Amino acid sequence: MRTPVIAGNWKLFKTIGEATGMVNDLKPLVAAAKGTEIVVAPPFTALSRVADALAGSNVHLAAQDCYWEEEGAFTGEVAPKMLKDVGCSHVIIGHSERRQYFGETDATVNKKVKAAINAGLTAIVCVGETLAEREANKTFAVIESQVRGGLEGLPPEALSKVIIAYEPVWAIGTGKTASDAQAQEVHAFIRNLMARCFDQGSADGMRILYGGSVKPDNVKGLMTQPDIDGALVGGASLKAESFAAIANFAE
Ligand code: G2H
């Protein structure tokens, strides 16, 4: 049995006050959801105070990115061990917005994933095709090279610290969700790929999340697919009520 994961990616939203207010509202709404790994990813500036607010709760803390070096002259970057130090258990790596706007590649994703795991974090590794790639029938080829490139060189035992998030770029923040069948098809492909690249046990244990305009009213159809183990939620994770509705559904 794979533990479902519902992760909220807050992107470039929320001051410290807004972030702590949100998690204080969220905690009682999801307190009974013991069978789901619930994660929130605030902006870096709010991590410390949100960590304090989450102490003793069943909600985990994630960052939205990290660097691959432990320390050094890398102005503006944040090391995985610093994220661990502030209270993070998870980090999102290779989100399509990082790939699109900040030059993230499969090679940088791979370095970040290795560094995050070495620091004791769980890496939520994002993959997904653009609309042009889907229309050119390149979805599986793109996903395969992103998964292989992002996870290259990892020993199978490290995979328990990896969660894959499939986020079709054309469904992100657009209100368009992949159909349940479209999402399931790619999730099954990824699980199969994991078995080919690593082993069947690792593939069977891997949590694969869907992301892209997930809302309380579409999470049910997605979550009932056999290879969809949860969701990476953007817009609908910004309000406690809608994020809690999604998290509680996964229970
Ligand atoms: C995809 C998702 C969260 P949204 O980026 O990672 O955002 O749910 O707003 O499409």
PDB file of C-alpha atoms and ligand atoms in Angstrom:
ATOM      1  CA  MET A   1       0.000   0.000   0.000  1.00  0.00           C
ATOM      2  CA  ARG A   2       1.331   3.415  -0.930  1.00  0.00           C
ATOM      3  CA  THR A   3       0.598   6.278   1.484  1.00  0.00           C
ATOM      4  CA  PRO A   4      -1.205   9.017  -0.467  1.00  0.00           C
ATOM      5  CA  VAL A   5       0.448  12.432  -0.605  1.00  0.00           C
ATOM      6  CA  ILE A   6      -1.357  15.749  -0.928  1.00  0.00           C
ATOM      7  CA  ALA A   7       1.136  18.593  -1.330  1.00  0.00           C
ATOM      8  CA  GLY A   8       0.333  22.294  -1.610  1.00  0.00           C
ATOM      9  CA  ASN A   9       2.701  24.377  -3.731  1.00  0.00           C
ATOM     10  CA  TRP A  10       2.124  27.971  -2.740  1.00  0.00           C
ATOM     11  CA  LYS A  11       4.463  29.365  -5.415  1.00  0.00           C
ATOM     12  CA  LEU A  12       5.090  33.128  -5.063  1.00  0.00           C
ATOM     13  CA  PHE A  13       2.212  33.764  -2.671  1.00  0.00           C
ATOM     14  CA  LYS A  14       1.803  34.673   0.995  1.00  0.00           C
ATOM     15  CA  THR A  15       3.580  36.879   3.475  1.00  0.00           C
ATOM     16  CA  ILE A  16       4.638  35.343   6.784  1.00  0.00           C
ATOM     17  CA  GLY A  17       1.397  36.454   8.423  1.00  0.00           C
ATOM     18  CA  GLU A  18      -0.732  35.048   5.619  1.00  0.00           C
ATOM     19  CA  ALA A  19       1.228  31.785   5.636  1.00  0.00           C
ATOM     20  CA  THR A  20       0.990  31.186   9.381  1.00  0.00           C
ATOM     21  CA  GLY A  21      -2.675  32.198   9.351  1.00  0.00           C
ATOM     22  CA  MET A  22      -3.355  29.668   6.604  1.00  0.00           C
ATOM     23  CA  VAL A  23      -1.694  26.747   8.419  1.00  0.00           C
ATOM     24  CA  ASN A  24      -3.368  27.657  11.694  1.00  0.00           C
ATOM     25  CA  ASP A  25      -6.710  27.411   9.859  1.00  0.00           C
ATOM     26  CA  LEU A  26      -5.628  24.217   8.091  1.00  0.00           C
ATOM     27  CA  LYS A  27      -4.414  22.167  11.064  1.00  0.00           C
ATOM     28  CA  PRO A  28      -7.787  21.447  12.700  1.00  0.00           C
ATOM     29  CA  LEU A  29      -9.411  20.792   9.323  1.00  0.00           C
ATOM     30  CA  VAL A  30      -6.990  17.965   8.498  1.00  0.00           C
ATOM     31  CA  ALA A  31      -6.180  16.696  12.002  1.00  0.00           C
ATOM     32  CA  ALA A  32      -8.119  13.478  11.448  1.00  0.00           C
ATOM     33  CA  ALA A  33      -6.395  12.675   8.145  1.00  0.00           C
ATOM     34  CA  LYS A  34      -3.883  10.236   9.606  1.00  0.00           C
ATOM     35  CA  GLY A  35      -3.483   8.054   6.523  1.00  0.00           C
ATOM     36  CA  THR A  36      -2.339  10.801   4.173  1.00  0.00           C
ATOM     37  CA  GLU A  37       1.003  12.592   3.948  1.00  0.00           C
ATOM     38  CA  ILE A  38      -0.061  16.248   3.887  1.00  0.00           C
ATOM     39  CA  VAL A  39       2.608  18.734   2.830  1.00  0.00           C
ATOM     40  CA  VAL A  40       2.681  22.507   2.378  1.00  0.00           C
ATOM     41  CA  ALA A  41       5.383  24.384   0.461  1.00  0.00           C
ATOM     42  CA  PRO A  42       5.414  28.062   1.443  1.00  0.00           C
ATOM     43  CA  PRO A  43       7.913  30.580   0.042  1.00  0.00           C
ATOM     44  CA  PHE A  44      11.383  30.496   1.659  1.00  0.00           C
ATOM     45  CA  THR A  45      10.714  33.586   3.769  1.00  0.00           C
ATOM     46  CA  ALA A  46       7.832  31.920   5.619  1.00  0.00           C
ATOM     47  CA  LEU A  47       9.421  28.489   6.217  1.00  0.00           C
ATOM     48  CA  SER A  48      10.729  29.163   9.710  1.00  0.00           C
ATOM     49  CA  ARG A  49       7.525  30.603  11.104  1.00  0.00           C
ATOM     50  CA  VAL A  50       5.346  28.023   9.367  1.00  0.00           C
ATOM     51  CA  ALA A  51       7.568  25.293  10.833  1.00  0.00           C
ATOM     52  CA  ASP A  52       6.837  26.678  14.303  1.00  0.00           C
ATOM     53  CA  ALA A  53       3.120  26.845  13.539  1.00  0.00           C
ATOM     54  CA  LEU A  54       3.091  23.233  12.311  1.00  0.00           C
ATOM     55  CA  ALA A  55       4.969  21.776  15.291  1.00  0.00           C
ATOM     56  CA  GLY A  56       3.146  18.717  16.626  1.00  0.00           C
ATOM     57  CA  SER A  57       0.691  18.605  13.711  1.00  0.00           C
ATOM     58  CA  ASN A  58       0.326  16.019  10.935  1.00  0.00           C
ATOM     59  CA  VAL A  59       1.233  18.577   8.235  1.00  0.00           C
ATOM     60  CA  HIS A  60       4.740  18.390   6.775  1.00  0.00           C
ATOM     61  CA  LEU A  61       6.835  21.277   5.508  1.00  0.00           C
ATOM     62  CA  ALA A  62       8.427  21.537   2.049  1.00  0.00           C
ATOM     63  CA  ALA A  63      10.487  24.100   0.180  1.00  0.00           C
ATOM     64  CA  GLN A  64       9.810  24.883  -3.454  1.00  0.00           C
ATOM     65  CA  ASP A  65      13.416  24.480  -4.624  1.00  0.00           C
ATOM     66  CA  CYS A  66      16.971  24.008  -3.359  1.00  0.00           C
ATOM     67  CA  TYR A  67      20.549  24.229  -4.601  1.00  0.00           C
ATOM     68  CA  TRP A  68      22.869  21.232  -4.903  1.00  0.00           C
ATOM     69  CA  GLU A  69      25.896  22.530  -2.990  1.00  0.00           C
ATOM     70  CA  GLU A  70      26.067  22.355   0.794  1.00  0.00           C
ATOM     71  CA  GLU A  71      27.657  25.785   1.170  1.00  0.00           C
ATOM     72  CA  GLY A  72      29.917  28.220  -0.647  1.00  0.00           C
ATOM     73  CA  ALA A  73      29.914  31.369  -2.727  1.00  0.00           C
ATOM     74  CA  PHE A  74      26.522  30.888  -4.382  1.00  0.00           C
ATOM     75  CA  THR A  75      24.683  34.133  -3.746  1.00  0.00           C
ATOM     76  CA  GLY A  76      20.948  33.739  -3.449  1.00  0.00           C
ATOM     77  CA  GLU A  77      20.886  29.967  -3.159  1.00  0.00           C
ATOM     78  CA  VAL A  78      19.587  27.767  -0.330  1.00  0.00           C
ATOM     79  CA  ALA A  79      21.204  24.425   0.560  1.00  0.00           C
ATOM     80  CA  PRO A  80      19.233  21.261   1.345  1.00  0.00           C
ATOM     81  CA  LYS A  81      20.784  21.073   4.821  1.00  0.00           C
ATOM     82  CA  MET A  82      19.483  24.603   5.490  1.00  0.00           C
ATOM     83  CA  LEU A  83      16.006  23.404   4.555  1.00  0.00           C
ATOM     84  CA  LYS A  84      16.390  20.449   6.885  1.00  0.00           C
ATOM     85  CA  ASP A  85      17.588  22.853   9.578  1.00  0.00           C
ATOM     86  CA  VAL A  86      14.507  25.074   9.217  1.00  0.00           C
ATOM     87  CA  GLY A  87      12.188  22.088   9.570  1.00  0.00           C
ATOM     88  CA  CYS A  88      11.525  20.905   6.027  1.00  0.00           C
ATOM     89  CA  SER A  89      11.030  17.210   5.368  1.00  0.00           C
ATOM     90  CA  HIS A  90      10.329  17.595   1.633  1.00  0.00           C
ATOM     91  CA  VAL A  91      11.480  19.764  -1.266  1.00  0.00           C
ATOM     92  CA  ILE A  92       9.899  20.284  -4.684  1.00  0.00           C
ATOM     93  CA  ILE A  93      12.472  19.979  -7.476  1.00  0.00           C
ATOM     94  CA  GLY A  94      12.211  20.711 -11.194  1.00  0.00           C
ATOM     95  CA  HIS A  95       8.760  22.287 -11.257  1.00  0.00           C
ATOM     96  CA  SER A  96       7.900  23.278 -14.827  1.00  0.00           C
ATOM     97  CA  GLU A  97       7.959  26.957 -13.831  1.00  0.00           C
ATOM     98  CA  ARG A  98      11.596  26.506 -12.705  1.00  0.00           C
ATOM     99  CA  ARG A  99      12.368  24.744 -15.983  1.00  0.00           C
ATOM    100  CA  GLN A 100      10.556  27.376 -18.057  1.00  0.00           C
ATOM    101  CA  TYR A 101      11.637  30.611 -16.354  1.00  0.00           C
ATOM    102  CA  PHE A 102      14.851  29.752 -14.495  1.00  0.00           C
ATOM    103  CA  GLY A 103      16.778  27.452 -16.810  1.00  0.00           C
ATOM    104  CA  GLU A 104      16.278  24.256 -14.806  1.00  0.00           C
ATOM    105  CA  THR A 105      17.320  21.186 -16.803  1.00  0.00           C
ATOM    106  CA  ASP A 106      17.230  17.449 -16.171  1.00  0.00           C
ATOM    107  CA  ALA A 107      20.929  17.711 -15.244  1.00  0.00           C
ATOM    108  CA  THR A 108      20.341  20.381 -12.583  1.00  0.00           C
ATOM    109  CA  VAL A 109      17.280  18.510 -11.344  1.00  0.00           C
ATOM    110  CA  ASN A 110      19.445  15.401 -10.953  1.00  0.00           C
ATOM    111  CA  LYS A 111      22.073  17.256  -8.896  1.00  0.00           C
ATOM    112  CA  LYS A 112      19.389  18.791  -6.693  1.00  0.00           C
ATOM    113  CA  VAL A 113      17.620  15.461  -6.150  1.00  0.00           C
ATOM    114  CA  LYS A 114      20.864  13.791  -5.055  1.00  0.00           C
ATOM    115  CA  ALA A 115      21.754  16.682  -2.733  1.00  0.00           C
ATOM    116  CA  ALA A 116      18.267  16.753  -1.225  1.00  0.00           C
ATOM    117  CA  ILE A 117      18.274  13.021  -0.508  1.00  0.00           C
ATOM    118  CA  ASN A 118      21.788  13.236   0.968  1.00  0.00           C
ATOM    119  CA  ALA A 119      20.500  15.900   3.342  1.00  0.00           C
ATOM    120  CA  GLY A 120      17.665  13.613   4.450  1.00  0.00           C
ATOM    121  CA  LEU A 121      14.876  15.338   2.520  1.00  0.00           C
ATOM    122  CA  THR A 122      12.224  13.699   0.365  1.00  0.00           C
ATOM    123  CA  ALA A 123      12.411  15.068  -3.173  1.00  0.00           C
ATOM    124  CA  ILE A 124       9.160  15.767  -5.030  1.00  0.00           C
ATOM    125  CA  VAL A 125      10.444  15.609  -8.599  1.00  0.00           C
ATOM    126  CA  CYS A 126       8.229  17.259 -11.216  1.00  0.00           C
ATOM    127  CA  VAL A 127       7.930  16.126 -14.813  1.00  0.00           C
ATOM    128  CA  GLY A 128       5.481  17.015 -17.557  1.00  0.00           C
ATOM    129  CA  GLU A 129       5.060  17.708 -21.240  1.00  0.00           C
ATOM    130  CA  THR A 130       4.012  20.932 -22.943  1.00  0.00           C
ATOM    131  CA  LEU A 131       0.928  21.173 -25.152  1.00  0.00           C
ATOM    132  CA  ALA A 132       3.117  21.228 -28.286  1.00  0.00           C
ATOM    133  CA  GLU A 133       4.883  18.072 -27.143  1.00  0.00           C
ATOM    134  CA  ARG A 134       1.582  16.313 -26.428  1.00  0.00           C
ATOM    135  CA  GLU A 135       0.162  17.325 -29.802  1.00  0.00           C
ATOM    136  CA  ALA A 136       3.332  16.041 -31.504  1.00  0.00           C
ATOM    137  CA  ASN A 137       2.838  12.659 -29.749  1.00  0.00           C
ATOM    138  CA  LYS A 138       6.015  13.173 -27.746  1.00  0.00           C
ATOM    139  CA  THR A 139       4.484  12.868 -24.268  1.00  0.00           C
ATOM    140  CA  PHE A 140       6.040   9.519 -23.366  1.00  0.00           C
ATOM    141  CA  ALA A 141       9.442  10.406 -24.854  1.00  0.00           C
ATOM    142  CA  VAL A 142       9.548  13.678 -22.891  1.00  0.00           C
ATOM    143  CA  ILE A 143       8.451  12.050 -19.643  1.00  0.00           C
ATOM    144  CA  GLU A 144      10.949   9.221 -20.105  1.00  0.00           C
ATOM    145  CA  SER A 145      13.889  11.566 -20.608  1.00  0.00           C
ATOM    146  CA  GLN A 146      12.839  13.774 -17.672  1.00  0.00           C
ATOM    147  CA  VAL A 147      12.444  10.792 -15.325  1.00  0.00           C
ATOM    148  CA  ARG A 148      15.652   9.086 -16.478  1.00  0.00           C
ATOM    149  CA  GLY A 149      17.619  12.361 -16.419  1.00  0.00           C
ATOM    150  CA  GLY A 150      16.264  13.498 -13.080  1.00  0.00           C
ATOM    151  CA  LEU A 151      16.844  10.191 -11.293  1.00  0.00           C
ATOM    152  CA  GLU A 152      20.037   9.103 -13.056  1.00  0.00           C
ATOM    153  CA  GLY A 153      22.626   7.478 -10.811  1.00  0.00           C
ATOM    154  CA  LEU A 154      20.347   7.075  -7.795  1.00  0.00           C
ATOM    155  CA  PRO A 155      20.690   3.732  -6.015  1.00  0.00           C
ATOM    156  CA  PRO A 156      17.337   1.900  -5.755  1.00  0.00           C
ATOM    157  CA  GLU A 157      17.332   2.329  -1.963  1.00  0.00           C
ATOM    158  CA  ALA A 158      17.245   6.122  -2.431  1.00  0.00           C
ATOM    159  CA  LEU A 159      13.922   5.895  -4.246  1.00  0.00           C
ATOM    160  CA  SER A 160      11.961   5.686  -1.005  1.00  0.00           C
ATOM    161  CA  LYS A 161      12.950   9.360  -0.638  1.00  0.00           C
ATOM    162  CA  VAL A 162      11.582  10.290  -4.062  1.00  0.00           C
ATOM    163  CA  ILE A 163       8.043  11.231  -5.043  1.00  0.00           C
ATOM    164  CA  ILE A 164       7.314  11.939  -8.701  1.00  0.00           C
ATOM    165  CA  ALA A 165       4.777  14.603  -9.645  1.00  0.00           C
ATOM    166  CA  TYR A 166       3.371  14.390 -13.166  1.00  0.00           C
ATOM    167  CA  GLU A 167       2.225  17.862 -14.112  1.00  0.00           C
ATOM    168  CA  PRO A 168       1.279  18.357 -17.751  1.00  0.00           C
ATOM    169  CA  VAL A 169       2.382  21.933 -18.444  1.00  0.00           C
ATOM    170  CA  TRP A 170      -0.804  22.644 -20.401  1.00  0.00           C
ATOM    171  CA  ALA A 171      -2.876  21.900 -17.287  1.00  0.00           C
ATOM    172  CA  ILE A 172      -0.962  24.101 -14.850  1.00  0.00           C
ATOM    173  CA  GLY A 173      -2.920  27.073 -13.592  1.00  0.00           C
ATOM    174  CA  THR A 174      -5.048  26.986 -16.739  1.00  0.00           C
ATOM    175  CA  GLY A 175      -8.151  25.418 -15.272  1.00  0.00           C
ATOM    176  CA  LYS A 176      -7.676  22.536 -17.741  1.00  0.00           C
ATOM    177  CA  THR A 177      -7.137  19.244 -15.964  1.00  0.00           C
ATOM    178  CA  ALA A 178      -5.927  16.151 -17.734  1.00  0.00           C
ATOM    179  CA  SER A 179      -8.792  13.684 -17.906  1.00  0.00           C
ATOM    180  CA  ASP A 180      -8.576  10.875 -15.363  1.00  0.00           C
ATOM    181  CA  ALA A 181      -7.682   8.488 -18.176  1.00  0.00           C
ATOM    182  CA  GLN A 182      -5.031  10.805 -19.654  1.00  0.00           C
ATOM    183  CA  ALA A 183      -3.384  11.184 -16.247  1.00  0.00           C
ATOM    184  CA  GLN A 184      -3.615   7.464 -15.428  1.00  0.00           C
ATOM    185  CA  GLU A 185      -2.017   6.564 -18.768  1.00  0.00           C
ATOM    186  CA  VAL A 186       1.068   8.651 -18.001  1.00  0.00           C
ATOM    187  CA  HIS A 187       1.247   7.537 -14.357  1.00  0.00           C
ATOM    188  CA  ALA A 188       1.193   3.879 -15.456  1.00  0.00           C
ATOM    189  CA  PHE A 189       3.909   4.665 -17.988  1.00  0.00           C
ATOM    190  CA  ILE A 190       6.068   6.257 -15.264  1.00  0.00           C
ATOM    191  CA  ARG A 191       5.603   3.280 -12.934  1.00  0.00           C
ATOM    192  CA  ASN A 192       6.537   0.922 -15.738  1.00  0.00           C
ATOM    193  CA  LEU A 193       9.570   3.036 -16.522  1.00  0.00           C
ATOM    194  CA  MET A 194      10.641   2.860 -12.865  1.00  0.00           C
ATOM    195  CA  ALA A 195      10.476  -0.927 -13.056  1.00  0.00           C
ATOM    196  CA  ARG A 196      12.608  -0.899 -16.211  1.00  0.00           C
ATOM    197  CA  CYS A 197      15.154   1.585 -14.815  1.00  0.00           C
ATOM    198  CA  PHE A 198      15.310   0.228 -11.254  1.00  0.00           C
ATOM    199  CA  ASP A 199      13.244  -2.743 -10.121  1.00  0.00           C
ATOM    200  CA  GLN A 200       9.621  -3.791  -9.688  1.00  0.00           C
ATOM    201  CA  GLY A 201       9.656  -3.265  -5.913  1.00  0.00           C
ATOM    202  CA  SER A 202      10.840   0.325  -6.273  1.00  0.00           C
ATOM    203  CA  ALA A 203       8.235   0.932  -8.974  1.00  0.00           C
ATOM    204  CA  ASP A 204       5.443  -0.520  -6.857  1.00  0.00           C
ATOM    205  CA  GLY A 205       6.436   1.600  -3.862  1.00  0.00           C
ATOM    206  CA  MET A 206       6.885   4.891  -5.740  1.00  0.00           C
ATOM    207  CA  ARG A 207       4.306   7.581  -5.021  1.00  0.00           C
ATOM    208  CA  ILE A 208       3.332   9.342  -8.255  1.00  0.00           C
ATOM    209  CA  LEU A 209       1.277  12.515  -7.842  1.00  0.00           C
ATOM    210  CA  TYR A 210      -0.802  14.337 -10.404  1.00  0.00           C
ATOM    211  CA  GLY A 211      -0.593  18.121 -10.632  1.00  0.00           C
ATOM    212  CA  GLY A 212      -2.352  20.693 -12.769  1.00  0.00           C
ATOM    213  CA  SER A 213      -5.525  22.509 -11.711  1.00  0.00           C
ATOM    214  CA  VAL A 214      -6.453  19.944  -9.051  1.00  0.00           C
ATOM    215  CA  LYS A 215      -9.539  21.113  -7.131  1.00  0.00           C
ATOM    216  CA  PRO A 216     -11.890  19.596  -4.546  1.00  0.00           C
ATOM    217  CA  ASP A 217     -14.340  18.697  -7.320  1.00  0.00           C
ATOM    218  CA  ASN A 218     -11.904  16.846  -9.593  1.00  0.00           C
ATOM    219  CA  VAL A 219      -9.653  15.132  -7.052  1.00  0.00           C
ATOM    220  CA  LYS A 220     -11.976  12.155  -6.611  1.00  0.00           C
ATOM    221  CA  GLY A 221     -11.788  10.962 -10.218  1.00  0.00           C
ATOM    222  CA  LEU A 222      -8.027  11.361 -10.251  1.00  0.00           C
ATOM    223  CA  MET A 223      -7.401   9.659  -6.919  1.00  0.00           C
ATOM    224  CA  THR A 224      -9.459   6.615  -7.829  1.00  0.00           C
ATOM    225  CA  GLN A 225      -7.054   5.808 -10.688  1.00  0.00           C
ATOM    226  CA  PRO A 226      -4.804   2.881  -9.763  1.00  0.00           C
ATOM    227  CA  ASP A 227      -1.475   4.656 -10.377  1.00  0.00           C
ATOM    228  CA  ILE A 228      -2.354   8.103  -9.010  1.00  0.00           C
ATOM    229  CA  ASP A 229      -1.160   8.350  -5.418  1.00  0.00           C
ATOM    230  CA  GLY A 230      -1.989  11.947  -4.638  1.00  0.00           C
ATOM    231  CA  ALA A 231      -1.774  15.481  -5.906  1.00  0.00           C
ATOM    232  CA  LEU A 232       0.530  18.468  -6.125  1.00  0.00           C
ATOM    233  CA  VAL A 233      -1.901  21.338  -5.770  1.00  0.00           C
ATOM    234  CA  GLY A 234      -1.212  24.979  -6.646  1.00  0.00           C
ATOM    235  CA  GLY A 235      -4.080  27.461  -6.712  1.00  0.00           C
ATOM    236  CA  ALA A 236      -6.455  25.352  -4.625  1.00  0.00           C
ATOM    237  CA  SER A 237      -3.817  24.929  -1.893  1.00  0.00           C
ATOM    238  CA  LEU A 238      -3.804  28.621  -1.017  1.00  0.00           C
ATOM    239  CA  LYS A 239      -7.036  28.471   0.999  1.00  0.00           C
ATOM    240  CA  ALA A 240      -7.308  26.184   4.022  1.00  0.00           C
ATOM    241  CA  GLU A 241     -10.842  25.021   3.169  1.00  0.00           C
ATOM    242  CA  SER A 242     -10.145  23.917  -0.395  1.00  0.00           C
ATOM    243  CA  PHE A 243      -6.793  22.328   0.447  1.00  0.00           C
ATOM    244  CA  ALA A 244      -8.330  20.492   3.407  1.00  0.00           C
ATOM    245  CA  ALA A 245     -11.177  19.247   1.209  1.00  0.00           C
ATOM    246  CA  ILE A 246      -8.614  17.760  -1.190  1.00  0.00           C
ATOM    247  CA  ALA A 247      -6.492  16.276   1.619  1.00  0.00           C
ATOM    248  CA  ASN A 248      -9.498  14.795   3.376  1.00  0.00           C
ATOM    249  CA  PHE A 249     -10.720  13.218   0.183  1.00  0.00           C
ATOM    250  CA  ALA A 250      -7.434  11.338  -0.159  1.00  0.00           C
ATOM    251  CA  GLU A 251      -8.036   9.681   3.227  1.00  0.00           C
TER     252      GLU A 251
HETATM  253  C1  G2H B   1       0.885  22.905 -10.976  1.00  0.00           C
HETATM  254  C2  G2H B   1       0.075  23.085  -9.767  1.00  0.00           C
HETATM  255  C3  G2H B   1       0.948  22.974  -8.551  1.00  0.00           C
HETATM  256  P1  G2H B   1      -2.142  24.504 -10.163  1.00  0.00           P
HETATM  257  O1  G2H B   1       1.910  23.893 -11.030  1.00  0.00           O
HETATM  258  O2  G2H B   1       2.274  22.569  -8.732  1.00  0.00           O
HETATM  259  O3  G2H B   1      -0.554  24.341  -9.792  1.00  0.00           O
HETATM  260  O4  G2H B   1      -2.865  23.538  -9.282  1.00  0.00           O
HETATM  261  O5  G2H B   1      -2.460  25.932  -9.845  1.00  0.00           O
HETATM  262  O6  G2H B   1      -2.282  24.171 -11.613  1.00  0.00           O
END
